Coordinates of C-alpha atoms and ligand atoms in Angstrom, one line a residue:
Chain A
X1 CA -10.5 -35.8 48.9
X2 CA -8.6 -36.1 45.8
X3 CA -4.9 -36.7 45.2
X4 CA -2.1 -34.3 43.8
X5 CA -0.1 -31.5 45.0
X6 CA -0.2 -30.3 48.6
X7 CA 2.5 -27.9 49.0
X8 CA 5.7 -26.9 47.3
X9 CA 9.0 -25.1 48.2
X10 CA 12.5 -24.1 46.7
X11 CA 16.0 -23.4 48.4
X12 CA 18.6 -21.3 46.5
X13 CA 21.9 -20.9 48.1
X14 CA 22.9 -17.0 48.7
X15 CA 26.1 -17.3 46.8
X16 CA 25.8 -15.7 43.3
X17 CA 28.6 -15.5 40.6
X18 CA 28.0 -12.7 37.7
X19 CA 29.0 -13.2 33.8
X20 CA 31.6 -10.5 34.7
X21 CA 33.7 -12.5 36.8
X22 CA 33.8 -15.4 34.2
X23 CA 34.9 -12.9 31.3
X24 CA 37.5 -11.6 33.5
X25 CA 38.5 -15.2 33.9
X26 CA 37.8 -17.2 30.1
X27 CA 37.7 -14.1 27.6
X28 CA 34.0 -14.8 27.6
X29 CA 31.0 -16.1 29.2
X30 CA 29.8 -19.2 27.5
X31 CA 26.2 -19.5 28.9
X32 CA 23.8 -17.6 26.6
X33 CA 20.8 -15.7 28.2
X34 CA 22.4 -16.1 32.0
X35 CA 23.3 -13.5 33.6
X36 CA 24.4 -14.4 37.3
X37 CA 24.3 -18.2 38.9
X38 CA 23.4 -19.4 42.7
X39 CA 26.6 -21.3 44.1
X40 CA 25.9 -23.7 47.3
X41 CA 28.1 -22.8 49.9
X42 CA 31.5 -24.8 51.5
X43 CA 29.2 -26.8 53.8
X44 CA 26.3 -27.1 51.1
X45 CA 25.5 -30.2 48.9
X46 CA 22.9 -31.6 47.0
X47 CA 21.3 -33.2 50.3
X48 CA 21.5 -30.1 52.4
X49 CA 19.6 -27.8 49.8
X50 CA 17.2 -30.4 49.5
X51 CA 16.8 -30.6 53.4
X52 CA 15.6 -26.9 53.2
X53 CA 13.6 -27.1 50.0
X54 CA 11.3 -30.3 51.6
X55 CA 11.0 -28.3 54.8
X56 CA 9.5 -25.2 53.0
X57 CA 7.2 -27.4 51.2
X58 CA 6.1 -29.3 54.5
X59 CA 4.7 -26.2 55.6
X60 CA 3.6 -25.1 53.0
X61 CA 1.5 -28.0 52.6
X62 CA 0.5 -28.5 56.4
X63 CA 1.8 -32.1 55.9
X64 CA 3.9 -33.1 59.5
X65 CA 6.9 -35.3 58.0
X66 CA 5.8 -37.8 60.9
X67 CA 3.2 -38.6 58.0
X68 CA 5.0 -39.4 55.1
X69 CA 4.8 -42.5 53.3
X70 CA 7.5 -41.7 50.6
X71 CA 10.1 -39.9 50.2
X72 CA 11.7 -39.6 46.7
X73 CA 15.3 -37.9 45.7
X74 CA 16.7 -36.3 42.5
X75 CA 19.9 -35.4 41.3
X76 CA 22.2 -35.7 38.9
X77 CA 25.2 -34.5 41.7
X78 CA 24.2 -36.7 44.7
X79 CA 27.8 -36.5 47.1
X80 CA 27.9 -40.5 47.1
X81 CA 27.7 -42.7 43.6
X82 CA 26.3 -45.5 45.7
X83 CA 24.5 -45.1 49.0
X84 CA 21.0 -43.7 49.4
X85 CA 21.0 -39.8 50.7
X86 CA 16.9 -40.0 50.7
X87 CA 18.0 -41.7 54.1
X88 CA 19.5 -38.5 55.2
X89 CA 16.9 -36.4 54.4
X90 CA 14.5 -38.6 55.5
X91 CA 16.1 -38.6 59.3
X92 CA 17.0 -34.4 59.2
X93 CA 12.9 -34.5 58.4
X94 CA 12.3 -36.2 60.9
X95 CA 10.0 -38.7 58.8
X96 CA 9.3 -42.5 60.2
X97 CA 11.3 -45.5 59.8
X98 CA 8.7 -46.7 57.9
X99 CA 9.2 -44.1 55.1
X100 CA 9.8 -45.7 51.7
X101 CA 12.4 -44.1 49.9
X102 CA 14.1 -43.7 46.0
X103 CA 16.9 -41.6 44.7
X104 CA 16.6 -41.1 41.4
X105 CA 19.9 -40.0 39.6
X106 CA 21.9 -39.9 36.2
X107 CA 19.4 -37.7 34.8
X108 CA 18.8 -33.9 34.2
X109 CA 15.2 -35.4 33.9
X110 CA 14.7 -37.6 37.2
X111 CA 12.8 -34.4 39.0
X112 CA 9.9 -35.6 36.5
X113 CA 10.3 -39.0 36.8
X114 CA 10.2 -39.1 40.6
X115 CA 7.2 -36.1 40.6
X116 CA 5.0 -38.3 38.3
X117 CA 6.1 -41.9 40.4
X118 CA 5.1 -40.1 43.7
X119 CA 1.6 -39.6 41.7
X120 CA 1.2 -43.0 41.0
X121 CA 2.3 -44.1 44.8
X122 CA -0.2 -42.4 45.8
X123 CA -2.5 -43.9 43.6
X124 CA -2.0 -46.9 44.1
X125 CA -2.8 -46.9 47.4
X126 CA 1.1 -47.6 49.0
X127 CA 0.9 -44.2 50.9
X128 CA -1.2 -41.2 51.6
X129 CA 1.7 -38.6 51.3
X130 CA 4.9 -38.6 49.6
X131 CA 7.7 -35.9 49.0
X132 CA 9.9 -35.3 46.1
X133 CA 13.0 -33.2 46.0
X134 CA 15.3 -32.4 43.2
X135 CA 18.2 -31.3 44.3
X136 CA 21.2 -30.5 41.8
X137 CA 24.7 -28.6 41.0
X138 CA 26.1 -30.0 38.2
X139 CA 30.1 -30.0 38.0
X140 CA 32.2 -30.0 35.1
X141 CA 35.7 -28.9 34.1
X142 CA 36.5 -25.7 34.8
X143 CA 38.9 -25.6 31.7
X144 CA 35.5 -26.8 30.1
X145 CA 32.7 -24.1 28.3
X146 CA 30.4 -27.0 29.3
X147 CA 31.3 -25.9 33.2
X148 CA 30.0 -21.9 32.5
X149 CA 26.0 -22.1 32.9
X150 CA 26.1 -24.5 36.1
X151 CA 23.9 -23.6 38.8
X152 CA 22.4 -24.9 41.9
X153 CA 19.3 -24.9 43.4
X154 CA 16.4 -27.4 44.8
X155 CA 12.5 -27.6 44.8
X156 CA 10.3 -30.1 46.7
X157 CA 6.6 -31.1 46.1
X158 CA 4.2 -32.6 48.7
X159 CA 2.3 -34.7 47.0
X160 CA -1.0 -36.6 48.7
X161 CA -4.4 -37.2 49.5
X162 CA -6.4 -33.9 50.6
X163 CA -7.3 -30.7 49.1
X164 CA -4.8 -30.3 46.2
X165 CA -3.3 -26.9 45.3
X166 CA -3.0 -28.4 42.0
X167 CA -3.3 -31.3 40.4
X168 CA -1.9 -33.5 37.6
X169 CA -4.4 -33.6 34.5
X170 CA -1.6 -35.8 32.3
X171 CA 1.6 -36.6 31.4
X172 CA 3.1 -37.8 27.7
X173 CA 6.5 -39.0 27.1
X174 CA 9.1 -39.5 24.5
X175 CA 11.9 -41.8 25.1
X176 CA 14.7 -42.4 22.1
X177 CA 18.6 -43.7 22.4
X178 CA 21.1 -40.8 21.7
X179 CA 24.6 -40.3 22.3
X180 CA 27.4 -38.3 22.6
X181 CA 25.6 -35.0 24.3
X182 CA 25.7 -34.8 28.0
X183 CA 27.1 -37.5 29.7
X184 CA 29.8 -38.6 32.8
X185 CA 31.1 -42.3 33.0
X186 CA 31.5 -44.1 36.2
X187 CA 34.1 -43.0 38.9
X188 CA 34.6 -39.3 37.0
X189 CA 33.4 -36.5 38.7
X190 CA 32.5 -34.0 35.3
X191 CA 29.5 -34.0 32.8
X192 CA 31.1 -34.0 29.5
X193 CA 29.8 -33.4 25.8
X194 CA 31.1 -34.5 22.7
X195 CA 30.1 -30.3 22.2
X196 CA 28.4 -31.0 19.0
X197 CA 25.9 -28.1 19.4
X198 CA 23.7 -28.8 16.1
X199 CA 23.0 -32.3 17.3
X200 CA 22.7 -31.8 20.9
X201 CA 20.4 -28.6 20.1
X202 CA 18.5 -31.1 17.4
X203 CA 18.0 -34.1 20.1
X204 CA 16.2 -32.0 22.6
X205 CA 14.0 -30.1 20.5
X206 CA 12.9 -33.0 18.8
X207 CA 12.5 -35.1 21.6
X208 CA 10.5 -32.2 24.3
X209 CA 8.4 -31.5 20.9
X210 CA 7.5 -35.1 20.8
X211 CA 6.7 -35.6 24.4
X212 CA 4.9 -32.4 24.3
X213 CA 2.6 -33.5 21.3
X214 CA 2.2 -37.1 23.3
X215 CA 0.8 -34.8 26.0
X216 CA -1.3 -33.1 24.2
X217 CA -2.7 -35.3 22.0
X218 CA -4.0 -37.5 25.1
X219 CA -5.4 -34.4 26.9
X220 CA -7.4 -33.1 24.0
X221 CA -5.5 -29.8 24.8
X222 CA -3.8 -27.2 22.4
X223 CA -0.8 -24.9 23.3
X224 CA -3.1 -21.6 23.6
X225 CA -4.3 -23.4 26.6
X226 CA -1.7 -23.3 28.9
X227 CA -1.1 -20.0 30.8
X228 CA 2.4 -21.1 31.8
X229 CA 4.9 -23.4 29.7
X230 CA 8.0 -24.7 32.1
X231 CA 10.8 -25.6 29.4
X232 CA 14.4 -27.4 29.8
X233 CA 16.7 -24.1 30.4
X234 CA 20.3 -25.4 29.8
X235 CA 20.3 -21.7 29.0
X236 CA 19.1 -18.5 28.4
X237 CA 17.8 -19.9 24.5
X238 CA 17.1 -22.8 24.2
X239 CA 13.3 -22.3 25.6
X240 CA 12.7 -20.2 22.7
X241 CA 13.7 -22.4 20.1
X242 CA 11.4 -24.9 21.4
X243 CA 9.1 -22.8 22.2
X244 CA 8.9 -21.6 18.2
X245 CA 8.7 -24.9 17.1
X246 CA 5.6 -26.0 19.7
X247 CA 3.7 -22.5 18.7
X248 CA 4.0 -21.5 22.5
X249 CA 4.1 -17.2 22.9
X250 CA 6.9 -16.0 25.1
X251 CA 4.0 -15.3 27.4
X252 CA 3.7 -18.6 28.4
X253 CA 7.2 -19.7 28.8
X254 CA 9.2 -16.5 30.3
X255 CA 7.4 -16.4 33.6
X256 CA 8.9 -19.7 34.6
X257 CA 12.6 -18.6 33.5
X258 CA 14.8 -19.3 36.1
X259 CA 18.1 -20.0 34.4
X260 CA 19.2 -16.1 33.6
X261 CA 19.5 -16.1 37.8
X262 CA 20.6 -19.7 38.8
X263 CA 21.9 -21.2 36.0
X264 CA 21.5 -24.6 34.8
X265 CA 20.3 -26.8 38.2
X266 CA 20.2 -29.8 36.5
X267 CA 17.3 -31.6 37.8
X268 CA 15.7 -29.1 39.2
X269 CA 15.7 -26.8 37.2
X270 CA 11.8 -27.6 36.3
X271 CA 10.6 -27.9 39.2
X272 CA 12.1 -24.9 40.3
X273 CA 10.5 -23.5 37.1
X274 CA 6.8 -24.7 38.1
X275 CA 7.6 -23.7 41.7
X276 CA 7.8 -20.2 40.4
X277 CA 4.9 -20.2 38.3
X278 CA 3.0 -21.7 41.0
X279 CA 4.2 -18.8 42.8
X280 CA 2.5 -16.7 40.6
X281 CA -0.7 -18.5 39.2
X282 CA -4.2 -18.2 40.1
X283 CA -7.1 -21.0 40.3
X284 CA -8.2 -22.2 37.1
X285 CA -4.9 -21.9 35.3
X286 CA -2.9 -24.7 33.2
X287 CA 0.7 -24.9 33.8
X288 CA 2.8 -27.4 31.0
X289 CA 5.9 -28.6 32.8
X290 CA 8.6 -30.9 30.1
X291 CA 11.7 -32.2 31.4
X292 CA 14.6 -33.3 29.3
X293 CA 17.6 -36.1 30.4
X294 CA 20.4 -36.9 27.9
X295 CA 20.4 -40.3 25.8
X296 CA 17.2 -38.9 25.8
X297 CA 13.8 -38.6 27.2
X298 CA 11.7 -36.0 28.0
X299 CA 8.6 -35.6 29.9
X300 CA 5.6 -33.0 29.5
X301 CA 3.0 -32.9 32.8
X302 CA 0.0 -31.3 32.2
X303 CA -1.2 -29.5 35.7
X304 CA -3.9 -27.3 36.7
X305 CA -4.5 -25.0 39.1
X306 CA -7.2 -25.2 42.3
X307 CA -8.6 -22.9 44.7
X308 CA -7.0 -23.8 47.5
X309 CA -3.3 -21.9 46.0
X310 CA -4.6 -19.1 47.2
X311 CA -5.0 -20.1 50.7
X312 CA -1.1 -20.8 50.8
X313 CA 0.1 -17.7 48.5
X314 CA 3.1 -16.4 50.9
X315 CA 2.9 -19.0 53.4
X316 CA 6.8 -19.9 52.8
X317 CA 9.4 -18.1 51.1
X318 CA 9.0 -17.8 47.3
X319 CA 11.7 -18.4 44.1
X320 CA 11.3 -14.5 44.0
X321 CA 12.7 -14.5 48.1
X322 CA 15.6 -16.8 47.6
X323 CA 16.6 -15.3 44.0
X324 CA 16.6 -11.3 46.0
X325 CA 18.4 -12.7 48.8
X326 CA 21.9 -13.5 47.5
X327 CA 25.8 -12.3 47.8
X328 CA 28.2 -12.0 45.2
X329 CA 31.1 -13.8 45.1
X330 CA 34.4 -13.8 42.7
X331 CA 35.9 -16.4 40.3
X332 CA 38.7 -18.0 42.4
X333 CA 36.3 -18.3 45.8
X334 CA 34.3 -19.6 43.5
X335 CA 36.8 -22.2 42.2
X336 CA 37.7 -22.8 45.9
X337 CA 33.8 -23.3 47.4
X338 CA 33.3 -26.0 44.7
X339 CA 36.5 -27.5 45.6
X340 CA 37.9 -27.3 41.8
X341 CA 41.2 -25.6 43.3
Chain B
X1 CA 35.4 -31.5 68.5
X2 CA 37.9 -34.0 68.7
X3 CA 37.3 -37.2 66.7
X4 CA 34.0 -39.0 66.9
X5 CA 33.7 -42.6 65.6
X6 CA 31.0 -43.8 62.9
X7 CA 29.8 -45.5 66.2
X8 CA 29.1 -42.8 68.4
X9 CA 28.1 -40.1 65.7
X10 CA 25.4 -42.6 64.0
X11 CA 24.4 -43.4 67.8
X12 CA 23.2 -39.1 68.3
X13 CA 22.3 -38.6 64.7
X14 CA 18.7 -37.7 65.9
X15 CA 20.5 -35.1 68.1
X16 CA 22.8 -33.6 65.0
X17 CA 20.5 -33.8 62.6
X18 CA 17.2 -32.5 63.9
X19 CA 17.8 -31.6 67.6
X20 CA 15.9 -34.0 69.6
X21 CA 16.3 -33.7 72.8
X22 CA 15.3 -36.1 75.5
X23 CA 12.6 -34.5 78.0
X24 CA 12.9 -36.1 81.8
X25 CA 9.7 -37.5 82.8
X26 CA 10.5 -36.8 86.2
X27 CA 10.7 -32.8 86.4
X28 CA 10.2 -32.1 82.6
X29 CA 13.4 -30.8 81.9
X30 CA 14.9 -31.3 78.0
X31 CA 18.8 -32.8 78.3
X32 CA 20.2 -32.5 75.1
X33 CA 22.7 -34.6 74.6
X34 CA 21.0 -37.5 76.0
X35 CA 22.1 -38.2 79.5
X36 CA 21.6 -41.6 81.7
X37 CA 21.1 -39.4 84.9
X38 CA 19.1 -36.0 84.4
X39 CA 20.8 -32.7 84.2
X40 CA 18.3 -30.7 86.4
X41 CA 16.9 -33.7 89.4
X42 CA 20.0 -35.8 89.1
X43 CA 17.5 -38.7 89.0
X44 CA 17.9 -42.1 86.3
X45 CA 14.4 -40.8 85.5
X46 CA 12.8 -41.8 82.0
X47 CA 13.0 -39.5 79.0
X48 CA 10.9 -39.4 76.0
X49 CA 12.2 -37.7 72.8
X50 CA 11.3 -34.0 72.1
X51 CA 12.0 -32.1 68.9
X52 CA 13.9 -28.9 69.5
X53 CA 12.8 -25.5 67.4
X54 CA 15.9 -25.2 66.5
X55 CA 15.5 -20.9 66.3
X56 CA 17.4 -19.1 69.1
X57 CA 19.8 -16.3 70.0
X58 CA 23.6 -16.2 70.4
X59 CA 24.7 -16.7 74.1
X60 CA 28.3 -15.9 73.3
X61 CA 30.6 -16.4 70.2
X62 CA 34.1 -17.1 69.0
X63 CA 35.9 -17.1 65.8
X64 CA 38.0 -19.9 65.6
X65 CA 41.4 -18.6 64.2
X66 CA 43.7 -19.6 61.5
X67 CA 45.9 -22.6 62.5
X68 CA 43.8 -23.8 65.7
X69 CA 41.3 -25.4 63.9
X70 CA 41.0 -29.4 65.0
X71 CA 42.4 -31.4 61.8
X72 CA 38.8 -32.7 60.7
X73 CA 38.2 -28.7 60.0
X74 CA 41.5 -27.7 58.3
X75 CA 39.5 -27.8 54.5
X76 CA 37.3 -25.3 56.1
X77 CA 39.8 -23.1 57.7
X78 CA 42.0 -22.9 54.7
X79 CA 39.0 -21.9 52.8
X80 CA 37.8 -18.9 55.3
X81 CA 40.8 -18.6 57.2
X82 CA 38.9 -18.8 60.9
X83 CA 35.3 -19.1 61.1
X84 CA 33.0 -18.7 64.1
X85 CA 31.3 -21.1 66.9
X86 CA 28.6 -20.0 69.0
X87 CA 26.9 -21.1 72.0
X88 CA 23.5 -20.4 70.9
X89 CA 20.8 -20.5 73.5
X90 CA 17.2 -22.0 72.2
X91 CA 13.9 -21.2 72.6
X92 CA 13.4 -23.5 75.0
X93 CA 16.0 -22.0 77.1
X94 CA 19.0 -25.0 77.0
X95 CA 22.3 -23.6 75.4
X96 CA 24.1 -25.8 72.4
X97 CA 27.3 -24.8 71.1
X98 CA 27.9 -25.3 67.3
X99 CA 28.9 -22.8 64.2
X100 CA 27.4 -20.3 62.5
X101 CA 27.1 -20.3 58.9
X102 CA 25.7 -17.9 56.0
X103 CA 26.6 -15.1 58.1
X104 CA 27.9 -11.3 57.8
X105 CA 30.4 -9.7 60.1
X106 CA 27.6 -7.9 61.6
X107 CA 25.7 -10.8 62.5
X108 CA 27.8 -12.5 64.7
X109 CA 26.9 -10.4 68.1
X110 CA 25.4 -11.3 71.3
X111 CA 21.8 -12.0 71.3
X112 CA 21.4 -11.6 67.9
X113 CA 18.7 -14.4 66.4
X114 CA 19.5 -17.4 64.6
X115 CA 18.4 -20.4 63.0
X116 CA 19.0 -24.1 63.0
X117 CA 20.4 -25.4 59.3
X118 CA 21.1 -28.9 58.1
X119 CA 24.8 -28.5 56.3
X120 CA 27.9 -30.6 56.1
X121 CA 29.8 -30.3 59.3
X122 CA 33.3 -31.9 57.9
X123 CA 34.2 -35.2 56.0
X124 CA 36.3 -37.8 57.3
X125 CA 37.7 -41.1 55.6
X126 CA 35.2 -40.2 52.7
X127 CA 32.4 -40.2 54.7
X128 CA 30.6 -36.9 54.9
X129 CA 29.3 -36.2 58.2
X130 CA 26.6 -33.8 58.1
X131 CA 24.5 -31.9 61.2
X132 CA 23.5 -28.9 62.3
X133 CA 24.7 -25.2 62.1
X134 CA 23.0 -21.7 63.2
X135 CA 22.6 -19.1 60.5
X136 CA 21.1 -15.8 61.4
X137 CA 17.6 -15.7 60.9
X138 CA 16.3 -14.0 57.5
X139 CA 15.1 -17.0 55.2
X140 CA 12.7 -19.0 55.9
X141 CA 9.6 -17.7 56.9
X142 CA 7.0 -19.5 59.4
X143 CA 3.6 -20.2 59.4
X144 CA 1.0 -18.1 61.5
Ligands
ZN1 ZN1 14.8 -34.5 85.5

């Protein structure tokens, strides 16, 4: 027996808008390197995508939610400011009163946080099993560039005592006070950005390259060593810039892109991102997940690949399913499912 | 559909948001909704709580049109202009009545198979009240 993941699984609601649509709309589509984005439905939130993401990663990890011991949400788009929704998913699971639960929000970068918190739960002893789902679509003004690459999409993690697919080898983090990029104040329903690109671009490669080199100075580990690299994808990008500046090959790093198809989730974005490499990898290989949240932090998990992945290869629908299964949808229904009209 | 109370609806949430039914421990039959008296031996037998599939087949189907929505819907219906509720009967052979979602024209006929999802069902004094819909069954796949 040893602790770490059990089981994953993604949801990606079928509604797609295309690039086209927004040029008819703006002139131009201000979301570089994305070409279409997943849009939940009328009767979709942040909680209902998450409901289906944690249920594919149940099965997937032969966990019964009668035995969780945790269950943890992320988002930066949860439908109430205050009042827990890890209740509701908790209950449409059908997990036991005596579930502990967290939601994690305000952050592009609480998918991370709550992964490596379920870790240490675990660890500790407080449970045997725990789940974690980010769950995100970001809003912002329509009449706002900032609103172009917004996507939607949710991946869960099963993570527990038992015969890991994969575990956690390390984490390193980087934590400095920034301002100005991506925020939203109390009571508004929009991100906003003071939209100065040089310093926004500057704050997160600086601080995922930092919390990158944290990780891998405490692991020993170089970046040749990783077969996959999951970076923050705001857009199409920004992985590259970082990932010239680590020294990581667009080998690594394009496998996990997610973004050209379902835009900027927020934070799920890279989990979705490891989901899909996950999807893909083979026992014995090292996946490098980093996060990044405005004002600023950044995480960088270290994970390796078991045996047992193979066992579950196909057991649930993949990223690959839910990005091939999708319906196109035009710029005003589009305006009108996410209530902006 | 008329207007349900906080009270009531918080009172069947196992029921709308992960269809558990209550089995009779008389004859075995599954009532769902709860009743005090079973639907099958008419007995005030005792029940004990039974989790539904939730995967089915539509019984019969209609598409709510423009204008006769009940208020609580009226966002929806402006949106689609009608949209469709089904009796869908389960697995286990009881017949619930609630919409279909995620669907194409073609997939709302008789017998055709759907699936339970979790979605929001309408929102009412800011309070989002969310349960269960059918879509038709492509997505999810399940274990062996
Ligand atoms: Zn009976």
């Amino acid at each position: 027996m040893s602790i770490g993941i059990l089981g994953y699984g993604v949801y990606i609601p079928q509604y797609r808008i295309n690039k086209a649509e927004y040029v008819k709309a703006w002139g131009r589509f201000a979301a570089a390197g994305i070409e279409e984005k997943a849009v939940p439905g009328f009767d979709e939130d942040s909680v209902t995508m998450a409901v289906e993401a944690s249920m594919n990663a149940l099965d997937h990890a032969k966990v019964d939610a009668s035995k969780l011991n945790a269950i943890y949400f992320a988002s930066t788009s949860s439908p109430y400011a205050e009042k827990l929704v890890s209740s509701t998913i908790a209950m449409a699971l059908g997990a036991p009163p005596r579930v502990s639960v967290a939601d994690f929000t305000s952050s592009t970068m609480a998918g991370t946080s709550a992964l490596l918190l379920s870790l240490d739960f675990v660890a500790s002893g407080r449970g045997h099993f725990a789940l974690i789902v980010a769950s995100d679509c970001p809003y912002a003004d329509p009449g706002d560039f900032l609103e172009h690459p917004l996507g939607a999409g949710a991946a869960a993690f099963v993570v527990g005592e038992g015969t890991p697919i994969a575990t956690i080898e390390g984490s390193g983090c980087t934590t400095i006070e920034a301002l100005g990029e991506r925020f939203r104040k109390h009571g508004e329903k929009f991100i906003e950005t003071l939209g100065i690109p040089a310093y926004t671009q500057a704050v997160i490669m600086n601080t995922v390259t930092s919390s990158v080199k944290a990780l891998l100075n405490s692991t020993g580990r170089k970046p040749s060593d990783f077969n996959f690299v999951v970076l923050p994808q705001f857009d199409g990008r920004l992985p590259s810039g970082i990932a010239r500046k680590i020294g990581f090959e667009e080998t690594q790093f394009v496998p996990s892109m997610i973004v050209s198809q379902v835009g900027d989730a927020g934070a799920a974005s890279p989990l979705i991102g490891l989901a899909k490499v996950l999807d893909e990898a083979k026992p014995g290989h090292k996946v490098l997940v980093t996060s990044y949240g405005a004002g600023a932090s950044s995480d960088a998990v270290s994970i390796n690949v078991n045996e047992e992945i193979m066992k579950r290869k196909g057991a649930v629908s993949s990223v690959k399913d839910y990005l091939a299964d999708k319906k196109y949808i035009d710029y005003i229904y589009y305006l009108k499912i996410k209530k902006m009209i | 559909m008329a207007h349900v109370s906080i009270p009531s609806y918080w009172k069947t949430l196992p029921q709308r948001y992960c269809l558990i039914g209550m089995k009779c421990k008389n004859c075995g039959t599954i009532n769902f909704p709860a009743r005090e008296i079973c639907i099958s031996c008419k007995q005030k037998s005792e029940f004990e709580p039974k989790k539904l599939s939730g995967r089915g087949k539509i019984y019969s189907y209609t598409v709510i049109a423009a204008g006769s929505a009940p208020p609580e819907f009226s966002e929806q219906e402006k949106l689609a202009g009608s949209f469709p509720v089904a009796i869908v009967e389960l697995e286990e052979g009881l017949r619930i009545c609630a919409q279909i979602t995620d669907y194409e024209e073609e997939d709302l006929k008789i017998e055709a198979e759907v699936e339970a999802v979790f979605r929001k069902i309408y929102e009412e004094d800011k309070v989002i009240r969310y349960g269960l819909k059918f879509r038709p069954v492509k997505k999810r796949k399940s274990l062996p």
